[in-house]
Coordinates of N, CA and C in Angstrom, one line a residue:
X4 N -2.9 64.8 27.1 CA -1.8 64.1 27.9 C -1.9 64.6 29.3
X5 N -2.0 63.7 30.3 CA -2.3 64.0 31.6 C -0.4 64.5 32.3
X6 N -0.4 65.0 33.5 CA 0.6 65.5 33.7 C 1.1 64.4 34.8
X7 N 2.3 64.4 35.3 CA 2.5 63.5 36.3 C 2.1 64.3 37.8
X8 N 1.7 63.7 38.8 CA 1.2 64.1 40.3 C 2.4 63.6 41.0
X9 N 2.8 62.5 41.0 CA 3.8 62.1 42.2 C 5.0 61.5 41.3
X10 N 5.9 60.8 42.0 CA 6.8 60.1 41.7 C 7.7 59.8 42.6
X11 N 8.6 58.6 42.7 CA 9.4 58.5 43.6 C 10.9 58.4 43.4
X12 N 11.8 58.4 43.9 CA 13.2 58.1 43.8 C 13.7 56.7 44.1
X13 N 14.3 56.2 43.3 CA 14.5 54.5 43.8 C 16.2 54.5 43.5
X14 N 16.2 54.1 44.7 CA 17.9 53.8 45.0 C 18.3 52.1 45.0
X15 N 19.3 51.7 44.1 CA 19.7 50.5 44.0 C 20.9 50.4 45.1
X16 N 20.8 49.4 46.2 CA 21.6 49.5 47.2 C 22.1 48.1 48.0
X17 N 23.0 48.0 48.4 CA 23.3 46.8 49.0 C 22.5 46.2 50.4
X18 N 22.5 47.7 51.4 CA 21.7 48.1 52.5 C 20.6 48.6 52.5
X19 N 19.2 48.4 52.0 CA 18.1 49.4 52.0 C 17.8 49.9 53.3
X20 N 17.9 49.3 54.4 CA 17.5 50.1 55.4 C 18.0 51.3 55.8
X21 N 19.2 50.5 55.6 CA 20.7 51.5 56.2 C 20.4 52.8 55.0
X22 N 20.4 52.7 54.5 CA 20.7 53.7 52.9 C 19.8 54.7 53.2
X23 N 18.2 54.4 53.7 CA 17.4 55.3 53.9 C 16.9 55.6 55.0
X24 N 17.5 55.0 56.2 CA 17.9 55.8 57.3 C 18.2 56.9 57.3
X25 N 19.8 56.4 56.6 CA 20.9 57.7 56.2 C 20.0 59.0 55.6
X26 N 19.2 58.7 54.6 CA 18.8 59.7 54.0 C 17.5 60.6 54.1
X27 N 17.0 59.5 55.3 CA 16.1 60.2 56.4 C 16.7 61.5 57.2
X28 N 17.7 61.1 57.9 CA 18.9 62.2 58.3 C 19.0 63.6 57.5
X29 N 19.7 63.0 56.6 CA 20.0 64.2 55.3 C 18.9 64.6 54.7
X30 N 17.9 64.7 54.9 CA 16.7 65.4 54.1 C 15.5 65.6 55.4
X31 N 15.7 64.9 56.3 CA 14.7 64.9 57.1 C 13.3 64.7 56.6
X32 N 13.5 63.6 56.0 CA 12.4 62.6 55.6 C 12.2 61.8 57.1
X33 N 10.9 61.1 57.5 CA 10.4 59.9 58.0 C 10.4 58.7 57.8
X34 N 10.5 57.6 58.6 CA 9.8 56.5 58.1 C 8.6 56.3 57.7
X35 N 8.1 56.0 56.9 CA 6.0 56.1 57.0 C 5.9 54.9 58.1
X36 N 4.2 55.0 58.4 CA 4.0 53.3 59.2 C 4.1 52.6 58.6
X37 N 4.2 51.6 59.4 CA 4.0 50.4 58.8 C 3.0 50.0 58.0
X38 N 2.5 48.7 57.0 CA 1.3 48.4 56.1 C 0.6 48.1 56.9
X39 N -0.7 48.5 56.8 CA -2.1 47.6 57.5 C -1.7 46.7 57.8
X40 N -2.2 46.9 59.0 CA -2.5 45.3 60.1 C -1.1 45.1 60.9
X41 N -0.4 46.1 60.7 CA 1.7 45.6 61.2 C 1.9 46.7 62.3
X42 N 1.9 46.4 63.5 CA 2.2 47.4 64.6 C 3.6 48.0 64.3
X43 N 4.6 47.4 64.3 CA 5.4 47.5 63.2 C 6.7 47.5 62.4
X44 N 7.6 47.9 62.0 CA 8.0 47.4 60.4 C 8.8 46.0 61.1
X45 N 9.6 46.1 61.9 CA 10.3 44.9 62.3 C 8.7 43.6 62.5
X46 N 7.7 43.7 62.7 CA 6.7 42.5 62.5 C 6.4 42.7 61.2
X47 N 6.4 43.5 60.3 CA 6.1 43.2 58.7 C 7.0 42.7 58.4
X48 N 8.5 42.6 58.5 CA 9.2 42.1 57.7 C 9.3 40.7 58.3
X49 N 9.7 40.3 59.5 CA 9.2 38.9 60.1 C 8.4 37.9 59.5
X50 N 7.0 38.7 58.6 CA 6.2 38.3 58.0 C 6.5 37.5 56.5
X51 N 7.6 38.1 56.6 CA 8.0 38.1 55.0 C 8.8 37.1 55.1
X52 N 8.8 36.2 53.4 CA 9.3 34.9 53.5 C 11.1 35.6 54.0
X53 N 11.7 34.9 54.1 CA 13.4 34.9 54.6 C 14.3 35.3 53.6
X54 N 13.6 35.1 52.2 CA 14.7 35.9 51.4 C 14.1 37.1 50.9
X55 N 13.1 37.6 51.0 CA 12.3 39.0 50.7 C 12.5 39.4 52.0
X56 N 13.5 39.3 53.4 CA 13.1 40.3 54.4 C 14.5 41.3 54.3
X57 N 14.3 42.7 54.0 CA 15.4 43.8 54.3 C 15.7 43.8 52.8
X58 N 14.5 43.4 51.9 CA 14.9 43.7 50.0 C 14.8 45.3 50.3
X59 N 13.8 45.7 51.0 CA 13.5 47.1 50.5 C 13.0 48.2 51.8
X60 N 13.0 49.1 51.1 CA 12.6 50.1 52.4 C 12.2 51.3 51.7
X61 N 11.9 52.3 52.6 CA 11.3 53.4 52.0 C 11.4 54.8 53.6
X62 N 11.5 56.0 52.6 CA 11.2 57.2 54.0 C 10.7 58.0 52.6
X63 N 9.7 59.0 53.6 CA 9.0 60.4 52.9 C 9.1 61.3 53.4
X64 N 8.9 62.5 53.1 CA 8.7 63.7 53.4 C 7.4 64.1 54.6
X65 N 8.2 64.3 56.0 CA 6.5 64.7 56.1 C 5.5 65.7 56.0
X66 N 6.1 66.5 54.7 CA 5.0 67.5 54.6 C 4.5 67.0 53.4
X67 N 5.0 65.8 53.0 CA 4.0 65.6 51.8 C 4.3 66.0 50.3
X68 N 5.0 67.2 50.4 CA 5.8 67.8 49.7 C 6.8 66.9 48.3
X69 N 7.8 66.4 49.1 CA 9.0 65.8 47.9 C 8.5 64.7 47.6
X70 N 8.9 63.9 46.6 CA 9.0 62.2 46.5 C 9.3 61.6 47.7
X71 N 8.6 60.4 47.3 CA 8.7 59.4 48.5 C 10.1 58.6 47.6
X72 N 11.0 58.6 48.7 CA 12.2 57.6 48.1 C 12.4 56.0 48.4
X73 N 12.6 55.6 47.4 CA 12.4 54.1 47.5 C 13.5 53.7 47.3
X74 N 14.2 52.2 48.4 CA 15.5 51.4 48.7 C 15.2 50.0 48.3
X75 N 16.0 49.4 46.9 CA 15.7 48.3 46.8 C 17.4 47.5 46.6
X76 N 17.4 46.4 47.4 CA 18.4 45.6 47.3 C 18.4 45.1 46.0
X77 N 19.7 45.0 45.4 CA 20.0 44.9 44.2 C 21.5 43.5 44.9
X78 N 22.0 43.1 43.6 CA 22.7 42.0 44.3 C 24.2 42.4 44.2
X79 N 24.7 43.2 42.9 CA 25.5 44.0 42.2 C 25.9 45.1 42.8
X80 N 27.4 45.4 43.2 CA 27.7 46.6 43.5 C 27.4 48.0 42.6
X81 N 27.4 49.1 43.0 CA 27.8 50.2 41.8 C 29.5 50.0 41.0
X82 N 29.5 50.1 40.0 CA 30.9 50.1 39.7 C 31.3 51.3 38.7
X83 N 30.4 52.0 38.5 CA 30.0 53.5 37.6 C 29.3 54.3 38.5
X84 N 29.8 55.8 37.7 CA 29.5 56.9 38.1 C 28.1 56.9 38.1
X85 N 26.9 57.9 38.9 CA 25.4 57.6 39.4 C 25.1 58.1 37.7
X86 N 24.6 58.0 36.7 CA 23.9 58.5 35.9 C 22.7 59.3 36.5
X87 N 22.0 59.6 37.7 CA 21.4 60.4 38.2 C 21.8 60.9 39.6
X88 N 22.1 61.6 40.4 CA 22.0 62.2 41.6 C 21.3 63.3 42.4
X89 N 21.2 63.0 43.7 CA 20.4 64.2 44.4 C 21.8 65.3 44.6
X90 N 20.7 66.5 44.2 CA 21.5 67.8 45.1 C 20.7 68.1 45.9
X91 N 21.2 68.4 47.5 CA 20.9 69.0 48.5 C 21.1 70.7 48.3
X92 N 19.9 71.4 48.3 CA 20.2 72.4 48.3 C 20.3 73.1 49.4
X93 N 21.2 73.3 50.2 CA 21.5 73.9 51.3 C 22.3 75.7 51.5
X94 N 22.4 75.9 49.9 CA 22.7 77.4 49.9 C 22.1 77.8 48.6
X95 N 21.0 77.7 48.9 CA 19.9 78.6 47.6 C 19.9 79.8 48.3
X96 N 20.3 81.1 47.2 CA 20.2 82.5 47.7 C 21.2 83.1 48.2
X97 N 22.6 82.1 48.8 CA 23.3 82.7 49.0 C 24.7 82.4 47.9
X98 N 25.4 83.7 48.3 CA 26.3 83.3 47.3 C 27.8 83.8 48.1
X99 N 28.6 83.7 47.2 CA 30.6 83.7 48.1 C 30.8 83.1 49.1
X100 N 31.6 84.0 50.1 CA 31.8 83.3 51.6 C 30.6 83.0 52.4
X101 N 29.1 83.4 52.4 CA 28.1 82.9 53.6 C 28.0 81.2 52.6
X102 N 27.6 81.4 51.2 CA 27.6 80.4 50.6 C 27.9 79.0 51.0
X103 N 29.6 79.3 50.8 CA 30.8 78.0 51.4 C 30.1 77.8 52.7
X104 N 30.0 78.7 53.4 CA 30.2 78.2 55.1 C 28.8 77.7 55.3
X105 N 28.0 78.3 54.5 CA 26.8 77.1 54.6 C 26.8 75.8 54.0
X106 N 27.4 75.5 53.1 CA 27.8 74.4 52.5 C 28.7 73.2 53.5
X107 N 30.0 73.8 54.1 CA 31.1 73.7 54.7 C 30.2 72.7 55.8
X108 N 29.6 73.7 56.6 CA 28.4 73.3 58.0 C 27.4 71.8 57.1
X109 N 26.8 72.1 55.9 CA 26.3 70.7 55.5 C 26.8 70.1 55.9
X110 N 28.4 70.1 55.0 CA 29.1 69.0 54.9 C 29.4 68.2 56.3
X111 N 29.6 69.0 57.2 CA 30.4 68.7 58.3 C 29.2 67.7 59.0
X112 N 27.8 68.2 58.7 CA 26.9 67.3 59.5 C 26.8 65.7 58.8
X113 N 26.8 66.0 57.5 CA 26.3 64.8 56.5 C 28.1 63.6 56.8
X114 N 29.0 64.3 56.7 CA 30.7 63.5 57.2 C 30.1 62.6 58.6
X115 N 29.5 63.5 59.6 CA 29.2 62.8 60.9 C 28.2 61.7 60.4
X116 N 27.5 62.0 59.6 CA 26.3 60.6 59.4 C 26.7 59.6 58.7
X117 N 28.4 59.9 58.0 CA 29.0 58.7 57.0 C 29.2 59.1 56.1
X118 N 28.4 60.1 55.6 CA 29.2 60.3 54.1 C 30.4 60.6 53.7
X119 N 30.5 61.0 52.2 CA 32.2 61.0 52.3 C 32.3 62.4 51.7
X120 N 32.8 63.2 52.3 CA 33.2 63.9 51.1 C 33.9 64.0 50.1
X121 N 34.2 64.5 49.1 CA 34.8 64.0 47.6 C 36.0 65.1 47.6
X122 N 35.2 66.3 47.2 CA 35.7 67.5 47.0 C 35.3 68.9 47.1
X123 N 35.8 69.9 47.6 CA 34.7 71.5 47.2 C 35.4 72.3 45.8
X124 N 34.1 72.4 45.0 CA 34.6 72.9 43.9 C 34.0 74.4 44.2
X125 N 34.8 75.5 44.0 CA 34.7 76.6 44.4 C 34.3 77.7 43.3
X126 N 33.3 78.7 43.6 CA 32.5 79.6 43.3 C 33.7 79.8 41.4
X127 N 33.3 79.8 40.7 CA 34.3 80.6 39.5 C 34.0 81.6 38.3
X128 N 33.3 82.4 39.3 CA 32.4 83.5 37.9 C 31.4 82.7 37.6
X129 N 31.4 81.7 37.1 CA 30.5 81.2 36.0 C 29.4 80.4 37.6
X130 N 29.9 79.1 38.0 CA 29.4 78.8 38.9 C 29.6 78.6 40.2
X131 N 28.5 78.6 41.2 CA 29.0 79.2 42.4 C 29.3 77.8 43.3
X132 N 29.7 78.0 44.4 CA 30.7 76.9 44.5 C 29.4 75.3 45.1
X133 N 29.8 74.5 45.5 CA 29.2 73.0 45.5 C 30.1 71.8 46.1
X134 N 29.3 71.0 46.8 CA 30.5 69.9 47.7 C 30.0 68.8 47.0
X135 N 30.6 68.3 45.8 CA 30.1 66.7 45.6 C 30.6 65.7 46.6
X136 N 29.8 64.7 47.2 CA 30.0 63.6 48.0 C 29.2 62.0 47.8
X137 N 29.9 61.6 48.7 CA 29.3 60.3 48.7 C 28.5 59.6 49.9
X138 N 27.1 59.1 49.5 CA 26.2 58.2 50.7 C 27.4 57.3 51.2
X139 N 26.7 56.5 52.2 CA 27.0 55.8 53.1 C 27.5 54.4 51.9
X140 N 27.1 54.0 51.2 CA 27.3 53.0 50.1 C 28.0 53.4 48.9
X141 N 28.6 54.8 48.7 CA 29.5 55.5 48.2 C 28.4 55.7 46.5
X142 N 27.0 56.4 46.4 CA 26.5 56.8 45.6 C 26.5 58.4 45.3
X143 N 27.1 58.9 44.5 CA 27.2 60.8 44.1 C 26.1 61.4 44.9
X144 N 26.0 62.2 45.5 CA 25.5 63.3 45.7 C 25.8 64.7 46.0
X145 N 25.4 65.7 45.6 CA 26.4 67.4 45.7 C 25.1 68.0 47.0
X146 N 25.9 68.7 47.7 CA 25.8 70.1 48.6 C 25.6 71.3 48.0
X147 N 24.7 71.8 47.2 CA 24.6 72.8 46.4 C 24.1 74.2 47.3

């Protein structure tokens, strides 16, 4: 059985550009170029018949490193909780008060880009504390 090499993330979304703009921001992903032959992306999509233009989108990593995440227009809102979500890990290694305040500081940047925040659930013995929120299209994501 061979192992998997890559994979990507696919977000069902009303906005694909918008969506992965946003999450270019928060992860400091890229846009990649454009496809062969497209100086670019606004002349590839141009290209595209009228109801295929702004179906989909995409940003990566540019070290190559994470999943490339993938934005596809769906026609259906969410009306349920994400059955999958990203955590941003933004306080690996620390823990208590430097913890929060690195979290706090996420938060504060990811609020400025649109998101929403939900709630901070705070450190309790067991687990150490975490900011669940919401994308710009209101899909879960936590501040870990």
């Amino acid at each position: 059985m061979s192992s998997v090499k890559q994979f990507q993330v696919t977000f069902d979304c009303v906005e694909p550009e918008r969506v992965a703009r946003f999450w270019c921001e928060v992860l400091g992903y890229v846009v990649p170029p454009p496809p062969a032959g497209f100086a670019t992306w606004d002349e590839y999509t141009l290209s595209q018949p009228a109801k295929d233009r702004g179906s989909w989108f995409v940003c990566v990593d540019p070290s190559g490193v994470g999943p490339r995440l993938y934005f596809q227009r769906v026609p259906e809102g969410r009306v349920v909780k994400n059955r999958v979500h990203l955590d941003v890990r933004v306080g690996t290694g620390l823990v208590g008060d430097e913890r929060l305040a690195a979290l706090e500081a996420e938060c504060a940047r990811l609020v400025a880009l649109g998101a929403t925040h939900v709630q901070t659930l705070l450190a309790d013995g067991v687990n150490e504390s975490c900011i669940p929120m919401q994308d710009i299209e209101g899909n879960e994501f936590c501040i870990d």
